[in-house]
mmCIF file of C-alpha atoms in Angstrom:
data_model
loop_
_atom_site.group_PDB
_atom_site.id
_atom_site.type_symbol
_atom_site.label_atom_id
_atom_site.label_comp_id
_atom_site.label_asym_id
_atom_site.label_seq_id
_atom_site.Cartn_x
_atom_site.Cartn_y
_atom_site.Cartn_z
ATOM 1 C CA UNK A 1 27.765 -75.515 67.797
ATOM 2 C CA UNK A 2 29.203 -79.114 68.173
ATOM 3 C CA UNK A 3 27.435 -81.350 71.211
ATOM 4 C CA UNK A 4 29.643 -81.372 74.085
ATOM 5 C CA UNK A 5 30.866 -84.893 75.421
ATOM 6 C CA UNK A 6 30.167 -85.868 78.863
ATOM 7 C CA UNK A 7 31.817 -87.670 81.593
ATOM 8 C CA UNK A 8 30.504 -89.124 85.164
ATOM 9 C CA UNK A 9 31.284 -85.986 87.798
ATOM 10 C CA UNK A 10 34.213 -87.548 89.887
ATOM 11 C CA UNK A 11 31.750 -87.102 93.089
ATOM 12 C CA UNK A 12 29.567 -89.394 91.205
ATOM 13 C CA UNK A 13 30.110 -93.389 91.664
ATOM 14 C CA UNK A 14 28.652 -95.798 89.543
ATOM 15 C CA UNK A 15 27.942 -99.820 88.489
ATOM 16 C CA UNK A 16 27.047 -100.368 85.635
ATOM 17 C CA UNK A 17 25.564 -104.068 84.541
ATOM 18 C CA UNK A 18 24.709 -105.304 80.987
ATOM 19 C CA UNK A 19 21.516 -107.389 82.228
ATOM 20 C CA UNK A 20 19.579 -106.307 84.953
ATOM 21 C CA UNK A 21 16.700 -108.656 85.875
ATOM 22 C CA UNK A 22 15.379 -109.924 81.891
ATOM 23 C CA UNK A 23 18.499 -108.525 80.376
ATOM 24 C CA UNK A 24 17.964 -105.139 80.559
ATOM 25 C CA UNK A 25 20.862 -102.492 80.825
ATOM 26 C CA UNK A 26 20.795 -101.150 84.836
ATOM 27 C CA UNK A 27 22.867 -98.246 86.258
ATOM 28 C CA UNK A 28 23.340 -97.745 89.954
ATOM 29 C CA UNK A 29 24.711 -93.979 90.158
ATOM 30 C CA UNK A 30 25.202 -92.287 94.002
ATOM 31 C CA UNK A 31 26.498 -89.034 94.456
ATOM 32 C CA UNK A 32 29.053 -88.989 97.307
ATOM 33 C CA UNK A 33 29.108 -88.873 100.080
ATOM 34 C CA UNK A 34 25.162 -88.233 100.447
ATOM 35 C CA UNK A 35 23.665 -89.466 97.879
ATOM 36 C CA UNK A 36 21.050 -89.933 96.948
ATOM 37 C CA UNK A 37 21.123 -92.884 94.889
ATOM 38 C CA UNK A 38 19.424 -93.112 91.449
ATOM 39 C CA UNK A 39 18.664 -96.504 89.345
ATOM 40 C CA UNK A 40 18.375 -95.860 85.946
ATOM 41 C CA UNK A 41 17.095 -98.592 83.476
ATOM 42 C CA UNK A 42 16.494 -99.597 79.811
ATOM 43 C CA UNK A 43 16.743 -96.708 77.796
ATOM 44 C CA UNK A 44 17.952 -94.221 80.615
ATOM 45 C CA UNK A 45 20.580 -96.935 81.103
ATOM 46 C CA UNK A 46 21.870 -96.762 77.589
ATOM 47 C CA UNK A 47 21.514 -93.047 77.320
ATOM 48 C CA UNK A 48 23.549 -92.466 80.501
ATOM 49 C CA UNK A 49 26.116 -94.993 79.104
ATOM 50 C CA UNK A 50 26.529 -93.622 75.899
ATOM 51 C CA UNK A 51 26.881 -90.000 76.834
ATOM 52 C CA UNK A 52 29.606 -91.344 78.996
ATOM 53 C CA UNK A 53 31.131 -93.344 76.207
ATOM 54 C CA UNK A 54 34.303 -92.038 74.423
ATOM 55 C CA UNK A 55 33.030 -91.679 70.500
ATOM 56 C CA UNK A 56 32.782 -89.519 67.549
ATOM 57 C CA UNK A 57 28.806 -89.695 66.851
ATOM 58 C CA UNK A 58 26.911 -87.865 69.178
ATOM 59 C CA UNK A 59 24.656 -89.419 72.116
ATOM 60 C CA UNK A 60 21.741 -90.078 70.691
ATOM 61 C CA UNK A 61 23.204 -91.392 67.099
ATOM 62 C CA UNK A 62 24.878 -93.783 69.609
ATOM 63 C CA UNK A 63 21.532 -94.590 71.355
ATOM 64 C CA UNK A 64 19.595 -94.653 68.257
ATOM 65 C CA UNK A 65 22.340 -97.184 66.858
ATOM 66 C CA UNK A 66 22.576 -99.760 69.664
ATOM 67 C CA UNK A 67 17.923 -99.642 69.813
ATOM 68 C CA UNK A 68 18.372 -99.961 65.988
ATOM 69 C CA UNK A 69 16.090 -97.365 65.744
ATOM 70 C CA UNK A 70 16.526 -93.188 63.371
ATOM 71 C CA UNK A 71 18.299 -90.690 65.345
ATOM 72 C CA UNK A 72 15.674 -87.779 64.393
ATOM 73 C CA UNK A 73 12.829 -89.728 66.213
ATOM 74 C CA UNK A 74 14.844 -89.697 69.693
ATOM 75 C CA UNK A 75 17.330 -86.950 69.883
ATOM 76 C CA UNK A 76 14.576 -84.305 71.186
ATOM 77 C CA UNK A 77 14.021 -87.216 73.734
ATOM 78 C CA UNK A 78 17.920 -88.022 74.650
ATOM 79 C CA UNK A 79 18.521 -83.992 74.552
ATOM 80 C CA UNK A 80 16.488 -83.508 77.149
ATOM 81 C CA UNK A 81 17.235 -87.026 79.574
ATOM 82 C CA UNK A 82 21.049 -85.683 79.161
ATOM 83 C CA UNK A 83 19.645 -82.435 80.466
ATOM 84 C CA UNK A 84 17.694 -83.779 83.212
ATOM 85 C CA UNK A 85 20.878 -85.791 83.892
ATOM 86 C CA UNK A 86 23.459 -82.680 83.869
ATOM 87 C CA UNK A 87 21.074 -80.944 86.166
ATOM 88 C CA UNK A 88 20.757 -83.382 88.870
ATOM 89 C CA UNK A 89 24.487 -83.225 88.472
ATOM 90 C CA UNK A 90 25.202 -86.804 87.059
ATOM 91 C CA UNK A 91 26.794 -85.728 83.959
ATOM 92 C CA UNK A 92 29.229 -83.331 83.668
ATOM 93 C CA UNK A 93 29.322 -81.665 80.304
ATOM 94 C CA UNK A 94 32.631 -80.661 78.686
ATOM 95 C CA UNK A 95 33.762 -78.641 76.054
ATOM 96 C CA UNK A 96 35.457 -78.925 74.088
ATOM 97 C CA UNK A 97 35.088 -82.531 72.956
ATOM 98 C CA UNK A 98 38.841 -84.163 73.341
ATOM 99 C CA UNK A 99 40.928 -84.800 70.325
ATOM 100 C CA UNK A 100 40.240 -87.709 69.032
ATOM 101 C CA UNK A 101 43.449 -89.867 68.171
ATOM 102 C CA UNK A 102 44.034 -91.105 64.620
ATOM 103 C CA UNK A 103 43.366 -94.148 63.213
#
């Protein structure tokens, strides 16, 4: 079965910054109107990033690429933080993945 691709749920607003603090990636996501708010750094930063990111590699070869580190040693560990994610309801799986266009 081919990974689904995510996207922030629409109730779901976000910032996003490249350097939190020392440099580290920080997300700010709120479901609204009631939150509550979640802060999500370093590597839950990236992971909740890239499973939001349009792309043809799946989230954690996309994780595993920007760390610089093998897929197989994270992907049990991304697999489940996208889980944990989709059940506090801060992804939103979809399926099927969107066409990619050509080129």
């Amino acid at each position: 079965m081919t990974e689904p691709y995510y996207r922030r749920p629409a109730h779901v607003a976000f910032v996003e910054l490249d350097g939190g603090v020392d440099g580290t990636p920080l997300v700010y996501l709120a479901p609204l109107p009631d939150g509550p708010a979640s802060v999500l750094e370093r590597t839950a930063a990236t992971i909740w990033s890239e499973a939001v990111a349009d792309g043809p590699d799946d989230v954690a070869d996309r994780v595993a690429r920007r760390a610089g580190v093998d897929p197989a040693g994270i992907r049990d560990t991304v697999s489940a933080f996208v889980a944990e994610l989709v059940e506090r309801d801060l992804l939103e799986p979809v399926r099927p993945a969107p066409a990619r266009p050509p080129g």
